mmCIF file of C-alpha atoms in Angstrom:
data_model
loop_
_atom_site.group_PDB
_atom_site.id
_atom_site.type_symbol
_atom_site.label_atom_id
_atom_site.label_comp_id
_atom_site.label_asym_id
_atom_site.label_seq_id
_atom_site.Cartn_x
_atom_site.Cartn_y
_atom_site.Cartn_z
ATOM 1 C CA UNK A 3 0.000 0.000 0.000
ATOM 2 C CA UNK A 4 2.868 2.175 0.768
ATOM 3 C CA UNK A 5 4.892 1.581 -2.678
ATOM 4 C CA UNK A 6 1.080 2.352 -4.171
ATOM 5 C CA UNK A 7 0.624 5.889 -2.334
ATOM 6 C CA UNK A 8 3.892 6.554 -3.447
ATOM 7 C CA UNK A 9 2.614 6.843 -7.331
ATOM 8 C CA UNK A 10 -0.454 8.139 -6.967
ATOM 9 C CA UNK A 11 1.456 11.073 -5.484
ATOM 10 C CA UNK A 12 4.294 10.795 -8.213
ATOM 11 C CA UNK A 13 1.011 11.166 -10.058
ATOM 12 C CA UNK A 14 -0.241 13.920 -8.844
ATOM 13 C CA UNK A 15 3.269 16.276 -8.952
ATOM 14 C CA UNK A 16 3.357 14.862 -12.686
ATOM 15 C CA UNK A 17 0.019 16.490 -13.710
ATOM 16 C CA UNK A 18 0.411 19.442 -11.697
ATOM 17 C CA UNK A 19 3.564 20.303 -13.086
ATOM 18 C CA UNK A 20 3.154 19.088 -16.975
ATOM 19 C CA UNK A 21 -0.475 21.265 -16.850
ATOM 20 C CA UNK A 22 1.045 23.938 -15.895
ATOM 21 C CA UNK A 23 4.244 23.785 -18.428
ATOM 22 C CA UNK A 24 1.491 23.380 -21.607
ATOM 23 C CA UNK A 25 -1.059 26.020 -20.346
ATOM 24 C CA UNK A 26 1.366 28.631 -19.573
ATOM 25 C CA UNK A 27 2.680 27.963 -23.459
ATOM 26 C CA UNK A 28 0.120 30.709 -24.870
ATOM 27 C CA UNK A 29 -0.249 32.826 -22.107
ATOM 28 C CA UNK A 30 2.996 33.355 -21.865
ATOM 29 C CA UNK A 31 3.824 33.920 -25.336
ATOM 30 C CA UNK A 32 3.339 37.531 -27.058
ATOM 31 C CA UNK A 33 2.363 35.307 -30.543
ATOM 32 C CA UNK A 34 -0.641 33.893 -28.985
ATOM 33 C CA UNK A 35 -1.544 37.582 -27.583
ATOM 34 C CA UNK A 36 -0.946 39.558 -31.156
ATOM 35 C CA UNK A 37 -4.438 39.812 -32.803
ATOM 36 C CA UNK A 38 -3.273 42.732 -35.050
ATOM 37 C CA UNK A 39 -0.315 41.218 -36.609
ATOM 38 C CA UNK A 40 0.370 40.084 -40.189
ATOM 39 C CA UNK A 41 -2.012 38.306 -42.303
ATOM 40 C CA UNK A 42 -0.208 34.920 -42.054
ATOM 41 C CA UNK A 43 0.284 35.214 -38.104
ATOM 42 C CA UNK A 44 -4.241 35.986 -38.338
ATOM 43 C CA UNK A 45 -4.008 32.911 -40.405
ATOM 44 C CA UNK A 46 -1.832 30.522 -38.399
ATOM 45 C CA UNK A 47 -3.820 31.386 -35.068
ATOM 46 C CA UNK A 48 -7.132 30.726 -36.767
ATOM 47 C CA UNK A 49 -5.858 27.636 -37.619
ATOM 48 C CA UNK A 50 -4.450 26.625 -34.339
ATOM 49 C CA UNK A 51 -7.790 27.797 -32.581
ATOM 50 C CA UNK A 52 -9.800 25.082 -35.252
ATOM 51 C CA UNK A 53 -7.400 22.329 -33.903
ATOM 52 C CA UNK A 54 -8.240 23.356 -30.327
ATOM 53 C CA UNK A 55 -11.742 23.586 -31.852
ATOM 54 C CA UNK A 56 -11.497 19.787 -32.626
ATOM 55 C CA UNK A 57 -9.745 18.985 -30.044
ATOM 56 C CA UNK A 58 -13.080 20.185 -27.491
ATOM 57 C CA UNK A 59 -15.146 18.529 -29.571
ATOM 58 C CA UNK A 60 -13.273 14.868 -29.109
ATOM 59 C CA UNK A 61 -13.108 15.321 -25.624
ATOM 60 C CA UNK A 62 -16.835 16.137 -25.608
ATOM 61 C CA UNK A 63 -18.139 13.177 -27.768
ATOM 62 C CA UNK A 64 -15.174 10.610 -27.074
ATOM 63 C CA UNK A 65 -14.002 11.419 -23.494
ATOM 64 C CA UNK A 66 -16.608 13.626 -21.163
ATOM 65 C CA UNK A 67 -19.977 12.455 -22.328
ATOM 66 C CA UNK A 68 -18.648 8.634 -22.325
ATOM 67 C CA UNK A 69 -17.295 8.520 -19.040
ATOM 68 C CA UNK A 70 -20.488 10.397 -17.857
ATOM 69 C CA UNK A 71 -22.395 8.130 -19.363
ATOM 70 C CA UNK A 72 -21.272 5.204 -17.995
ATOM 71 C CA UNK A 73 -20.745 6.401 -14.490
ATOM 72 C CA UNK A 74 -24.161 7.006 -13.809
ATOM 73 C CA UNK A 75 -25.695 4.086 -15.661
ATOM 74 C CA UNK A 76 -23.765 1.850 -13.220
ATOM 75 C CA UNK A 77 -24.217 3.883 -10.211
ATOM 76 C CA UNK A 78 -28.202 3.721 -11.231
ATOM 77 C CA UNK A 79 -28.273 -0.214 -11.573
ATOM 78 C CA UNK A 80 -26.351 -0.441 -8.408
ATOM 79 C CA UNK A 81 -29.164 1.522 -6.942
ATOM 80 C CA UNK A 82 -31.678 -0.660 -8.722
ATOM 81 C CA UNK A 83 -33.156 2.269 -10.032
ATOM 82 C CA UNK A 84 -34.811 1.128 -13.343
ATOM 83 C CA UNK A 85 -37.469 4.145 -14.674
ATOM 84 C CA UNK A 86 -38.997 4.286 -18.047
ATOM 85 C CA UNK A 87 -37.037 8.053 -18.741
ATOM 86 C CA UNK A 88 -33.289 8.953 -20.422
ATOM 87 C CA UNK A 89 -32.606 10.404 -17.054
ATOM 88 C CA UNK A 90 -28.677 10.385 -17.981
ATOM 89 C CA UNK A 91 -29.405 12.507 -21.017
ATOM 90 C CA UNK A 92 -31.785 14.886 -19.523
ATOM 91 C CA UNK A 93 -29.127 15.635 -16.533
ATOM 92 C CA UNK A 94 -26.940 16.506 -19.414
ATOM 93 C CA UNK A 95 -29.277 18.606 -21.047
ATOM 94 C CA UNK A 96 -30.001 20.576 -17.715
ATOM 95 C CA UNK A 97 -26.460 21.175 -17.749
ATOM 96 C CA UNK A 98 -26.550 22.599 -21.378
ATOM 97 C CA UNK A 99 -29.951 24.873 -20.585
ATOM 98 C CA UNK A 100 -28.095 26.083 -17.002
ATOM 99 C CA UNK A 101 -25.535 27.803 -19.183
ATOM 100 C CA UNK A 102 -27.675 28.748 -21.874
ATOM 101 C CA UNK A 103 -30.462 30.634 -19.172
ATOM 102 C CA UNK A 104 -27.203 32.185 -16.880
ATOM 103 C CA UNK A 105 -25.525 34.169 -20.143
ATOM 104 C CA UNK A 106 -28.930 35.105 -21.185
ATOM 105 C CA UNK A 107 -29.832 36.664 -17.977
ATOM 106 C CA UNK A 108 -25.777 38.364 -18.250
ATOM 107 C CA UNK A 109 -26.668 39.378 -21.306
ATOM 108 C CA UNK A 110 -29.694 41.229 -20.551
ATOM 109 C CA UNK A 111 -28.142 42.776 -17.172
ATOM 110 C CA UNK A 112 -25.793 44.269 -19.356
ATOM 111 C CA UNK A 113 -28.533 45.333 -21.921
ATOM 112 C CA UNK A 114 -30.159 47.209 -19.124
ATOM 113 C CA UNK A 115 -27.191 49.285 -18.308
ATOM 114 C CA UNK A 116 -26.416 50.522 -21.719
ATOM 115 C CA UNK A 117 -23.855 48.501 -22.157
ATOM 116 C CA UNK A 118 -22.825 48.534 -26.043
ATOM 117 C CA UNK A 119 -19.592 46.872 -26.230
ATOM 118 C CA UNK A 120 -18.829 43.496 -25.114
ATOM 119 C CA UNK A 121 -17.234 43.075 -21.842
ATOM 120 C CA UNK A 122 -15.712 40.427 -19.901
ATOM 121 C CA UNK A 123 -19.099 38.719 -18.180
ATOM 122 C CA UNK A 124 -17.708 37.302 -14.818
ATOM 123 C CA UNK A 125 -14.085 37.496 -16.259
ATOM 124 C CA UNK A 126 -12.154 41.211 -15.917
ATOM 125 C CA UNK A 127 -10.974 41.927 -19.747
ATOM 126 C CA UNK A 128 -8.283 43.774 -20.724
ATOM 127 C CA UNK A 129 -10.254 46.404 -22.391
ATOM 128 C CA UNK A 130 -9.411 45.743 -26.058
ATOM 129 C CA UNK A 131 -11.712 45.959 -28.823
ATOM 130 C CA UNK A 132 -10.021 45.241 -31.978
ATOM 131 C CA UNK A 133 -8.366 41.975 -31.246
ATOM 132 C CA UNK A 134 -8.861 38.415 -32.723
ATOM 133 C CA UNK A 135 -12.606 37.617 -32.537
ATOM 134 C CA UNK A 136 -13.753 41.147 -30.967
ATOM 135 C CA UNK A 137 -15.877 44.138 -33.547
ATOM 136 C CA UNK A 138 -14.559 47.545 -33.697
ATOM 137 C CA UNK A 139 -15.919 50.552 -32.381
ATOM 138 C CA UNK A 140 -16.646 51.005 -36.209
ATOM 139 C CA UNK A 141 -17.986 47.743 -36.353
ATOM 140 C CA UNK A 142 -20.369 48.129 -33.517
ATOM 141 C CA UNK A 143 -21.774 51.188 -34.792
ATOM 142 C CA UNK A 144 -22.755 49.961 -38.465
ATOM 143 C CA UNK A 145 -24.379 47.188 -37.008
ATOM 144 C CA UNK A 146 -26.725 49.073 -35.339
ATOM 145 C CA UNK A 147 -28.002 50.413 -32.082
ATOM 146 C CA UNK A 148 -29.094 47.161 -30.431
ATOM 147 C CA UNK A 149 -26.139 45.599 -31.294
ATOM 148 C CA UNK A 150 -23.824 45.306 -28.272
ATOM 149 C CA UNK A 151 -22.467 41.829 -28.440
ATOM 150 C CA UNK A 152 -20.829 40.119 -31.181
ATOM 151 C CA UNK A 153 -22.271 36.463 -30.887
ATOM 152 C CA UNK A 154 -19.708 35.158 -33.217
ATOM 153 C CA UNK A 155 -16.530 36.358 -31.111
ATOM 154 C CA UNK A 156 -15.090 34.953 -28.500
ATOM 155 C CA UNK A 157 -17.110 35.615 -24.992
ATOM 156 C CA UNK A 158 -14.932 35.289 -21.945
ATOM 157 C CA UNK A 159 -18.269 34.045 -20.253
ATOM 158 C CA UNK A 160 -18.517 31.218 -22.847
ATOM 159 C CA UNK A 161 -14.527 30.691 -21.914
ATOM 160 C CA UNK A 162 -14.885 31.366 -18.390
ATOM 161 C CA UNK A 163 -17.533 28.224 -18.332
ATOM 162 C CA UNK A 164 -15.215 26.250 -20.572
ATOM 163 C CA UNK A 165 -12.832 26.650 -18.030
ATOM 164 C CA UNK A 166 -15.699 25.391 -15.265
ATOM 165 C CA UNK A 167 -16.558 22.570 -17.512
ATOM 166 C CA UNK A 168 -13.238 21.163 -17.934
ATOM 167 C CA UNK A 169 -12.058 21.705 -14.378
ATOM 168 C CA UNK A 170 -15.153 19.555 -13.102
ATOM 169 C CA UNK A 171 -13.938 16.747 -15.300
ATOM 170 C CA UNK A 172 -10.836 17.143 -14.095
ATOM 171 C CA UNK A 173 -11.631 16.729 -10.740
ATOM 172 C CA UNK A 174 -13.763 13.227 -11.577
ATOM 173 C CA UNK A 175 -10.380 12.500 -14.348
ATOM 174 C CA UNK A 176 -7.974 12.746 -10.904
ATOM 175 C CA UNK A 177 -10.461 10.876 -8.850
ATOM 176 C CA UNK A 178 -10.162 7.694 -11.019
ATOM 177 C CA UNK A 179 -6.552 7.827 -10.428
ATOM 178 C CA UNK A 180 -7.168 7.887 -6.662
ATOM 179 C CA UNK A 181 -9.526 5.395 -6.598
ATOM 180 C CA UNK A 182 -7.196 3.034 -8.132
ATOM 181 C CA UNK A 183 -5.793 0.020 -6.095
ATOM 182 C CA UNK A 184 -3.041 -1.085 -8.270
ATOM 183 C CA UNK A 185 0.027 0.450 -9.246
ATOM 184 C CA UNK A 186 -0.198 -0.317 -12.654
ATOM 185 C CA UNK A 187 -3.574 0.994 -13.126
ATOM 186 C CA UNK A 188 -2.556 3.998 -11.680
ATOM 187 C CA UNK A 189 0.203 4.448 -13.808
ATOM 188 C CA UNK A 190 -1.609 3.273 -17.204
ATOM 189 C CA UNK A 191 -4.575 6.214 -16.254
ATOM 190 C CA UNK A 192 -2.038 8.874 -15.602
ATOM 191 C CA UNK A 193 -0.192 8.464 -19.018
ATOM 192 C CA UNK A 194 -3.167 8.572 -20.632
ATOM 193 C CA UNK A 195 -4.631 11.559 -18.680
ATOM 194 C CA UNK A 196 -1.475 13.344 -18.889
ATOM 195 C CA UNK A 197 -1.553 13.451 -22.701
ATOM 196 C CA UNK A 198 -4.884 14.258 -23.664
ATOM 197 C CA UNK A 199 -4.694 17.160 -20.977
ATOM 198 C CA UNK A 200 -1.719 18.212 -22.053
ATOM 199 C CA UNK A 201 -3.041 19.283 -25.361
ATOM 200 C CA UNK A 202 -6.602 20.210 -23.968
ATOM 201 C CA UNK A 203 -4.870 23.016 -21.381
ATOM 202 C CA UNK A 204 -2.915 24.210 -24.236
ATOM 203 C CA UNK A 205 -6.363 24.763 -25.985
ATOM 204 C CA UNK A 206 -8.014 26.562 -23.006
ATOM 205 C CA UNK A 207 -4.967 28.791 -22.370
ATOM 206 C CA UNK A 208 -5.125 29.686 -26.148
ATOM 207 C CA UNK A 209 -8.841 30.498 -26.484
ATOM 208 C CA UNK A 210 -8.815 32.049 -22.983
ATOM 209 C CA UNK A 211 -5.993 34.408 -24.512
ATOM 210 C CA UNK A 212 -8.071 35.111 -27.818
ATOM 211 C CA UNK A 213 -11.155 35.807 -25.062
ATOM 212 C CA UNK A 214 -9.011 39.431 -24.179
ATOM 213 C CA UNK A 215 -8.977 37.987 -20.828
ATOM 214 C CA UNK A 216 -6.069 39.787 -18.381
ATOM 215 C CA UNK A 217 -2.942 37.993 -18.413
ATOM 216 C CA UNK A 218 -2.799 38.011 -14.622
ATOM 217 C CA UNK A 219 -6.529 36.150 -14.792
ATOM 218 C CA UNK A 220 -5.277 33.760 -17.675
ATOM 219 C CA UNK A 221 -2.707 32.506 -15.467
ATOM 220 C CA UNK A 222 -5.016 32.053 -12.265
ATOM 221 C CA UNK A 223 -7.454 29.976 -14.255
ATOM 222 C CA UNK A 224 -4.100 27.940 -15.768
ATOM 223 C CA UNK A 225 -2.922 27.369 -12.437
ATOM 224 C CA UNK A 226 -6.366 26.882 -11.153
ATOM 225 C CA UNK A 227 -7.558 24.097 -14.022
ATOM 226 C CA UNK A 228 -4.071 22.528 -13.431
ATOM 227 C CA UNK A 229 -4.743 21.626 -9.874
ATOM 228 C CA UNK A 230 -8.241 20.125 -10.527
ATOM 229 C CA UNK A 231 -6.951 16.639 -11.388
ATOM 230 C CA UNK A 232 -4.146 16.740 -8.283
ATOM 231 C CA UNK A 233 -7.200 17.940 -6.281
ATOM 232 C CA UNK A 234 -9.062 14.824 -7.628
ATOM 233 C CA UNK A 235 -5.845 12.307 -6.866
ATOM 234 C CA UNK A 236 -5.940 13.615 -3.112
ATOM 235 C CA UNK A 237 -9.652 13.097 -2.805
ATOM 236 C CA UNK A 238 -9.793 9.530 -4.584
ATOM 237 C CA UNK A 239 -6.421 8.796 -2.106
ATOM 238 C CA UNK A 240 -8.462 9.981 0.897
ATOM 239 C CA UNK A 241 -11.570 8.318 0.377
ATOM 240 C CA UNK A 242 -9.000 4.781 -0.470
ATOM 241 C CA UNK A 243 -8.019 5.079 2.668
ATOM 242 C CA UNK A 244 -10.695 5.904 4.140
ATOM 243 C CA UNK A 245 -13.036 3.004 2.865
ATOM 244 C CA UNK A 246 -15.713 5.100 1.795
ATOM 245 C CA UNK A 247 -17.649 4.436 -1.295
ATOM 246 C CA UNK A 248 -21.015 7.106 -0.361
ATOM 247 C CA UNK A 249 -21.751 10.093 -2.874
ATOM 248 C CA UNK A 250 -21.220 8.055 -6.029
ATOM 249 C CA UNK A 251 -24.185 9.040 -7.787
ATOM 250 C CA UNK A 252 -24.042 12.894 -6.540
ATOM 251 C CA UNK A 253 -20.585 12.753 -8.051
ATOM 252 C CA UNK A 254 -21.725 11.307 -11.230
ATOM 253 C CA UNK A 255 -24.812 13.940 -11.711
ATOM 254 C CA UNK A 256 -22.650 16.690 -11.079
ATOM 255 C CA UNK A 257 -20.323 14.601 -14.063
ATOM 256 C CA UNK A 258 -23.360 14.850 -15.959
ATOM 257 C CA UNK A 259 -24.734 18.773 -15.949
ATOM 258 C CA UNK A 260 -20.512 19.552 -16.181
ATOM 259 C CA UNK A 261 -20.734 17.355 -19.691
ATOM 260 C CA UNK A 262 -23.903 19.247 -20.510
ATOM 261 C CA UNK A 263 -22.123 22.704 -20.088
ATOM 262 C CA UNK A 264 -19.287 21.394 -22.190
ATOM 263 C CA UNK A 265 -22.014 20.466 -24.592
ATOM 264 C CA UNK A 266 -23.368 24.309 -24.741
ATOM 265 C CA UNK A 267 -19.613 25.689 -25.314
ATOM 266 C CA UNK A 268 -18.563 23.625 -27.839
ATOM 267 C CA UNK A 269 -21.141 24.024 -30.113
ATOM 268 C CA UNK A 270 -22.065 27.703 -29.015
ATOM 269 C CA UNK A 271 -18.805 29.037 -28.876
ATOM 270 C CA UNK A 272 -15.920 27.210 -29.928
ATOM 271 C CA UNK A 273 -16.856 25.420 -33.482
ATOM 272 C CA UNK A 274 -19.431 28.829 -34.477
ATOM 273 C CA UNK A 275 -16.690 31.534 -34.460
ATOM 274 C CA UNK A 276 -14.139 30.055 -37.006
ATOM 275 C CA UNK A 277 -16.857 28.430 -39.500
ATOM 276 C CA UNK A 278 -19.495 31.293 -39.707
ATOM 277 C CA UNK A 279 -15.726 33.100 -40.640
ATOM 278 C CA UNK A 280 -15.921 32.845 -44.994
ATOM 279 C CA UNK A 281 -12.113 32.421 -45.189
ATOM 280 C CA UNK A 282 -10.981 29.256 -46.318
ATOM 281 C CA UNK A 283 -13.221 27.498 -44.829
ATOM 282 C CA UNK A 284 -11.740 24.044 -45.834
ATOM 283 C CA UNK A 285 -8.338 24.364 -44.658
ATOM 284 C CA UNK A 286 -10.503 25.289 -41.642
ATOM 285 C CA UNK A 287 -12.506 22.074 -41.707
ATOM 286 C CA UNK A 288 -9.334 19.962 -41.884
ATOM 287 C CA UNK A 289 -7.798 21.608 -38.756
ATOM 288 C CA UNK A 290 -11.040 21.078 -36.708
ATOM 289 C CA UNK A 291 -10.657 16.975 -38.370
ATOM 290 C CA UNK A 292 -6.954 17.075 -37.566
ATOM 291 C CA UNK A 293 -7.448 18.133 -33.769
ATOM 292 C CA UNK A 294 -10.252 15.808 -33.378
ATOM 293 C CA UNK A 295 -8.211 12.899 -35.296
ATOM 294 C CA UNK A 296 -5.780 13.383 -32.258
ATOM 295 C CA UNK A 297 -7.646 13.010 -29.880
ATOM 296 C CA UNK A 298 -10.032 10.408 -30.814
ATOM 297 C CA UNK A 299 -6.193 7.984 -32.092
ATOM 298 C CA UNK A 300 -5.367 9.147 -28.018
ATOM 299 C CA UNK A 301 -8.659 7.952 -26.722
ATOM 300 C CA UNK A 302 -8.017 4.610 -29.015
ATOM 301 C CA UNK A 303 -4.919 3.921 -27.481
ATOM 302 C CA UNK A 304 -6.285 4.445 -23.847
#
């Protein structure tokens, strides 16, 4: 048991630290920041946000909604709960209308106050208007006077509950490696996690930079999201050794309405703003399939 504590901490430092190296990649980097540079740079950074595009949507159909899915089936048999309604798919759905009701009623708070530019909803921006994804003063005028908020950019309240999303999962993805009792399961888990995540939390750190979110917040919700799966680990060790096995199907609904707000973002925010973009639209398309492609050949060799 000892030699088996032992990696499920090595675990946890490993996460923690490799998280943090990838997410801190774009937020650190004045590249991923420039939304008024050359043509080509515009160019290469849509690109690389259709990958991460991809990438989100994998994780939703291949990764979040499985493992969902099957959690709370099994906790519901072991319940011997059998009811004549897709109860797993409506909690998912809640979680996709919670989102959808909570930006609305933003929205409209900021309607009320006159508010005709976008600003960061729950998340402090850094005040610009002309960067990737955001309309111009000019913009905002021509399209007129009830037009406050481009839809089609990126919202840092759609990224801000990207960031909630994935951080829940996180949480149940470093739980699994706590709940382990072998070594080598433990180990086999972490590799995988440690991959996929990698390239996810280079993803959220790059549309939370195209969001115009502060660089000082970027790097709280980096360091934040990469202590979600540690925080997991310590809770799965804790509940090992403490023999408990209560709050398994609380754990899997709240699995459930986090998979339905990853639902809402990734086809309200992340796949929408490159593809209602005219611009080649195919090399587009082929990004999103080569970021998803990844994913889905990482998930196969889980």
């Amino acid at each position: 048991m000892e030699y088996l504590l032992q990696v499920k901490v090595g675990a946890l430092v490993a996460l923690l630290f490799l998280t943090l190296l990838f997410g801190f990649i774009p937020a650190r980097l004045k590249w991923f920041r420039n939304g008024n540079g050359t043509g080509t740079h515009r160019v290469v950074l849509s690109l690389i946000s259709c990958f991460a595009g991809g990438v989100f949507l994998a994780a939703c159909l291949l990764d979040i909604i499985p493992d969902y899915l099957g959690d709370i089936n099994t906790e519901l048999d072991a319940q011997g709960l059998q009811i004549g309604f897709p109860l797993p798919e409506f909690i998912i759905a809640s979680g996709f209308f919670l989102v959808l009701i909570l930006e609305r009623i933003v929205l409209d708070c900021q309607h009320a106050h006159g508010d005709h530019e976008e600003r960061a909803l729950l998340i402090p921006a850094n005040g610009r208007d002309t960067g990737h994804g955001h309309s111009s003063a000019q913009d905002l005028e021509a399209s007129g006077p009830h037009m406050h908020v481009d839809f089609q950019a990126h919202s840092s309240f759609r990224s801000f509950m990207l960031f909630l999303s994935l951080s829940f999962h996180s949480v149940f993805e470093g739980l699994a490696i706590g709940l382990q009792r072998t070594d080598s399961k433990v180990l086999e888990i972490c590799i995988a996690i440690l991959v996929h995540k990698s390239i996810i939390v280079f993803s959220l750190s790059v549309k939370l930079v195209q969001s115009a979110v502060r660089p000082a917040w970027v790097a709280a919700y980096i360091c934040v999201f990469a202590a979600m799966s540690p925080l997991g680990i310590a809770v799965g060790i804790g509940l090992t050794e403490a023999a408990l096995t209560s709050g398994a199907l609380i754990q899997a609904v709240l699995e459930g309405l986090a998979a339905g707000t990853f639902v809402y973002i990734t086809f309200m925010e992340i796949l929408p703003h490159e593809l209602n973009s005219p611009e080649r639209q195919l090399l587009k398309v082929l990004f999103i399939l080569l970021g998803f492609s990844t994913m889905a050949a990482l998930t196969f060799l889980d």
